[in-house]
Coordinates of N, CA and C in Angstrom, one line a residue:
M212 N 179.4 -30.3 78.0 CA 179.3 -29.6 77.2 C 178.4 -28.4 76.8
V213 N 178.9 -27.1 77.1 CA 178.6 -26.0 76.8 C 178.2 -25.5 76.3
N214 N 178.5 -25.5 74.6 CA 178.6 -25.5 73.5 C 178.7 -26.2 72.2
P215 N 177.6 -26.3 71.6 CA 177.8 -27.7 70.2 C 179.3 -27.0 69.9
F216 N 179.5 -25.6 69.7 CA 181.0 -25.0 69.2 C 182.6 -25.6 69.5
Q217 N 182.1 -25.7 70.8 CA 183.6 -26.7 71.7 C 183.5 -27.9 71.0
V218 N 182.9 -29.0 71.0 CA 182.7 -30.0 70.5 C 183.3 -30.0 68.9
L219 N 183.1 -29.4 67.8 CA 183.3 -29.2 66.7 C 185.1 -28.4 67.0
V220 N 185.2 -27.6 67.4 CA 186.6 -27.1 67.6 C 187.7 -28.8 68.3
A221 N 186.9 -29.5 69.6 CA 187.6 -30.6 69.5 C 188.2 -31.7 68.4
A222 N 186.9 -31.3 67.5 CA 186.8 -32.5 66.7 C 188.2 -32.0 65.6
N223 N 187.9 -30.9 65.4 CA 188.8 -30.4 64.2 C 190.0 -30.9 64.8
K224 N 190.8 -29.9 66.2 CA 192.3 -30.3 66.3 C 192.2 -31.5 66.1
A225 N 191.4 -32.7 66.8 CA 191.5 -34.3 66.7 C 192.2 -34.9 65.6
V226 N 191.4 -34.1 64.8 CA 191.6 -34.8 63.4 C 192.7 -34.2 62.9
H227 N 193.1 -32.8 62.7 CA 194.1 -32.2 62.4 C 195.4 -33.0 63.0
L228 N 195.7 -33.2 64.4 CA 196.5 -34.0 65.1 C 196.6 -35.6 64.9
Q229 N 195.3 -36.2 64.7 CA 196.1 -37.4 64.0 C 196.4 -37.4 62.6
L230 N 196.2 -36.9 61.9 CA 196.8 -36.8 60.4 C 198.3 -35.6 60.2
I231 N 199.1 -35.5 61.1 CA 200.3 -34.7 61.5 C 200.6 -35.8 62.4
G232 N 200.0 -36.9 63.1 CA 200.7 -37.8 64.1 C 200.9 -37.3 65.3
K233 N 200.3 -36.3 65.7 CA 200.6 -36.1 66.9 C 199.5 -35.7 68.7
M234 N 199.0 -36.9 67.8 CA 197.9 -37.2 69.2 C 198.7 -37.9 70.2
K235 N 198.1 -36.9 71.3 CA 198.1 -37.3 73.1 C 197.5 -38.5 73.6
T236 N 196.7 -39.0 72.5 CA 195.6 -40.8 73.1 C 196.0 -41.4 71.8
R237 N 195.3 -42.6 72.0 CA 195.5 -43.8 70.9 C 194.2 -43.9 70.0
S238 N 193.3 -42.9 70.5 CA 192.2 -43.0 69.4 C 191.5 -41.6 68.7
L239 N 191.3 -41.5 67.9 CA 191.0 -40.5 67.2 C 189.4 -39.8 68.4
N240 N 188.7 -40.9 69.0 CA 187.5 -41.1 69.4 C 187.3 -40.2 71.5
S241 N 189.1 -40.5 71.4 CA 189.6 -40.6 73.2 C 190.3 -39.2 72.5
E242 N 191.0 -38.7 71.7 CA 191.2 -37.7 71.2 C 190.9 -36.0 71.2
I243 N 189.2 -36.5 70.8 CA 187.9 -35.5 71.2 C 187.9 -35.4 72.0
I244 N 187.4 -36.5 73.3 CA 187.3 -36.0 74.7 C 187.8 -35.5 75.4
F245 N 189.6 -35.6 74.9 CA 190.3 -35.2 75.7 C 190.5 -33.4 75.3
N246 N 190.2 -33.4 74.0 CA 190.4 -31.8 73.7 C 189.5 -30.5 74.0
L247 N 188.4 -31.9 74.4 CA 187.2 -30.9 75.1 C 187.7 -30.2 76.1
S248 N 189.1 -31.2 77.4 CA 188.9 -31.0 78.7 C 190.0 -29.6 78.5
P249 N 189.9 -29.1 79.6 CA 190.9 -27.7 79.5 C 192.5 -28.0 80.5
T250 N 192.1 -29.5 81.3 CA 193.3 -29.8 81.5 C 193.8 -30.9 80.7
N251 N 195.2 -30.8 81.1 CA 196.0 -32.3 80.2 C 196.4 -33.2 80.9
N252 N 195.3 -33.8 81.5 CA 194.9 -34.8 82.1 C 193.8 -35.7 81.6
I253 N 194.2 -36.8 80.7 CA 193.5 -37.4 79.9 C 191.9 -38.5 81.0
S254 N 192.6 -38.8 82.4 CA 191.4 -39.1 82.8 C 190.6 -38.2 83.0
E255 N 191.1 -37.4 83.5 CA 190.1 -36.1 84.2 C 189.0 -35.8 83.1
A256 N 190.2 -35.8 81.5 CA 188.7 -36.1 80.5 C 187.6 -36.6 80.4
F257 N 188.2 -38.0 80.4 CA 187.0 -38.8 80.7 C 186.1 -39.0 81.6
K258 N 186.3 -38.2 83.1 CA 185.3 -38.5 83.7 C 184.1 -37.2 83.6
R259 N 185.1 -36.2 83.0 CA 183.8 -35.1 82.9 C 183.1 -35.1 81.3
F260 N 183.7 -35.5 80.7 CA 183.2 -35.4 79.1 C 182.9 -37.0 78.8
G261 N 183.2 -37.8 79.6 CA 183.0 -39.4 78.9 C 181.7 -40.1 79.4
T262 N 181.3 -41.3 79.2 CA 180.0 -41.5 78.9 C 180.3 -42.4 81.1
S263 N 178.8 -42.7 81.2 CA 179.0 -43.2 82.3 C 177.3 -44.3 82.0
D264 N 177.7 -45.3 83.3 CA 176.1 -46.5 83.4 C 174.6 -45.7 83.3
G265 N 174.9 -44.5 84.5 CA 174.0 -44.1 84.5 C 173.0 -42.7 83.7
D266 N 174.1 -42.8 82.2 CA 173.7 -41.5 81.3 C 172.4 -41.4 80.7
E267 N 171.6 -40.8 80.4 CA 170.5 -40.5 79.8 C 170.5 -39.9 79.2
S268 N 171.4 -38.8 78.2 CA 171.4 -38.6 77.5 C 173.1 -38.1 76.7
V269 N 173.2 -38.3 75.3 CA 174.8 -38.3 75.1 C 174.6 -37.9 73.7
M270 N 175.7 -36.8 73.2 CA 176.0 -36.3 72.4 C 177.0 -37.5 71.3
L271 N 176.7 -37.8 70.3 CA 177.5 -38.7 69.3 C 178.0 -38.0 68.1
V272 N 179.7 -37.8 67.9 CA 180.3 -37.3 67.4 C 180.9 -38.5 66.3
V273 N 179.8 -37.9 65.0 CA 180.5 -38.6 63.6 C 181.9 -38.1 62.8
V274 N 183.1 -38.4 62.4 CA 183.8 -37.9 62.0 C 183.8 -38.8 60.8
H275 N 183.8 -37.8 59.5 CA 184.0 -38.8 57.8 C 183.4 -38.1 56.9
C276 N 184.1 -38.8 55.5 CA 184.1 -38.3 54.8 C 182.5 -37.9 54.4
K277 N 182.5 -36.7 53.2 CA 182.1 -36.0 52.6 C 181.2 -37.1 52.3
N278 N 181.2 -38.1 51.3 CA 180.2 -39.0 50.7 C 180.1 -40.3 51.5
E279 N 180.4 -40.0 53.1 CA 179.8 -41.3 53.7 C 178.6 -40.4 54.5
S280 N 177.1 -40.6 53.9 CA 176.5 -39.9 54.8 C 175.3 -41.3 54.5
Q281 N 175.8 -42.2 54.6 CA 174.5 -43.2 55.1 C 174.9 -43.9 56.4
L282 N 176.7 -43.8 56.0 CA 177.3 -43.8 57.4 C 176.3 -43.0 58.8
L283 N 176.0 -42.3 58.7 CA 175.3 -41.1 59.6 C 173.5 -41.9 59.9
E284 N 173.2 -42.1 59.1 CA 172.0 -42.6 59.2 C 172.2 -44.3 59.6
D285 N 173.4 -44.7 59.2 CA 173.3 -46.3 59.8 C 173.2 -46.1 61.5
I286 N 174.0 -45.3 61.8 CA 174.2 -44.9 63.6 C 173.3 -44.2 64.3
A287 N 172.7 -43.4 63.4 CA 171.2 -42.7 63.8 C 170.3 -43.9 64.1
A288 N 170.4 -45.0 63.7 CA 169.3 -46.1 63.4 C 169.7 -46.8 64.2
Q289 N 171.2 -46.9 65.0 CA 171.3 -47.8 65.8 C 171.0 -47.3 67.3
V290 N 170.7 -46.0 67.8 CA 170.4 -45.6 68.6 C 169.2 -45.7 69.3
D291 N 168.7 -46.2 70.4 CA 167.4 -45.7 70.9 C 167.4 -45.0 71.5
G292 N 166.6 -43.9 71.2 CA 166.3 -42.5 71.6 C 165.3 -41.5 70.9
R293 N 166.1 -40.6 71.6 CA 165.3 -39.3 70.7 C 166.6 -38.4 69.9
Q294 N 166.5 -37.9 68.9 CA 167.2 -37.1 68.5 C 167.4 -35.6 68.7
V295 N 167.9 -34.6 69.1 CA 167.3 -33.2 69.6 C 168.0 -32.3 68.0
P296 N 168.1 -31.3 67.9 CA 168.9 -30.2 67.0 C 169.9 -29.4 68.3
V297 N 171.4 -30.0 67.4 CA 172.5 -29.7 68.2 C 172.7 -28.4 69.0
E298 N 171.4 -27.3 68.4 CA 171.6 -26.1 68.9 C 170.6 -26.3 70.7
D299 N 170.2 -27.7 70.8 CA 169.6 -27.6 72.1 C 169.9 -28.5 72.9
V300 N 171.5 -29.0 72.7 CA 172.0 -30.0 73.5 C 173.0 -29.4 74.5
S301 N 172.7 -27.8 75.2 CA 173.3 -27.4 76.4 C 172.6 -27.3 77.4
W302 N 171.3 -28.1 77.6 CA 170.2 -27.8 78.5 C 170.9 -29.4 78.8
L303 N 172.0 -29.7 78.4 CA 171.9 -31.3 78.9 C 173.4 -31.7 79.5
S304 N 173.6 -30.1 79.8 CA 175.6 -30.6 80.7 C 175.0 -30.2 81.7
D305 N 175.5 -31.5 82.6 CA 175.8 -31.0 84.5 C 177.0 -29.6 84.5
L306 N 176.9 -28.5 84.6 CA 177.8 -26.9 85.0 C 178.2 -27.3 86.1
A307 N 178.0 -27.9 86.7 CA 178.7 -27.9 88.3 C 179.9 -29.0 88.2
K308 N 180.0 -30.3 87.4 CA 180.5 -31.0 87.1 C 181.8 -30.4 86.1
I309 N 181.5 -29.6 84.9 CA 182.4 -29.3 83.8 C 182.9 -28.5 84.9
R310 N 183.0 -27.7 85.5 CA 183.5 -26.3 86.5 C 184.4 -26.9 87.7
K311 N 184.5 -27.9 87.6 CA 185.0 -28.5 88.9 C 186.4 -28.6 88.8

């Protein structure tokens, strides 16, 4: 991921496609990852934007209704790590891997 806005666009597109029944993948989560990729290849999207055993940093994307703020707190409590502002996540990207 180069910019958090890309994740927002991918998530919005995934939710829209789910609502109209036009997703290309089987779940909303995989659709978000698929929408991050510039290719039309689902497995390639997971290679570039999915998680691996050796990952030390991840970005969590939570799709929820406005009145489910407790959900965010519950998810954050399960993560063993440090939260950083979304503006600071671009330094976590492996640009060489993304550009392949």
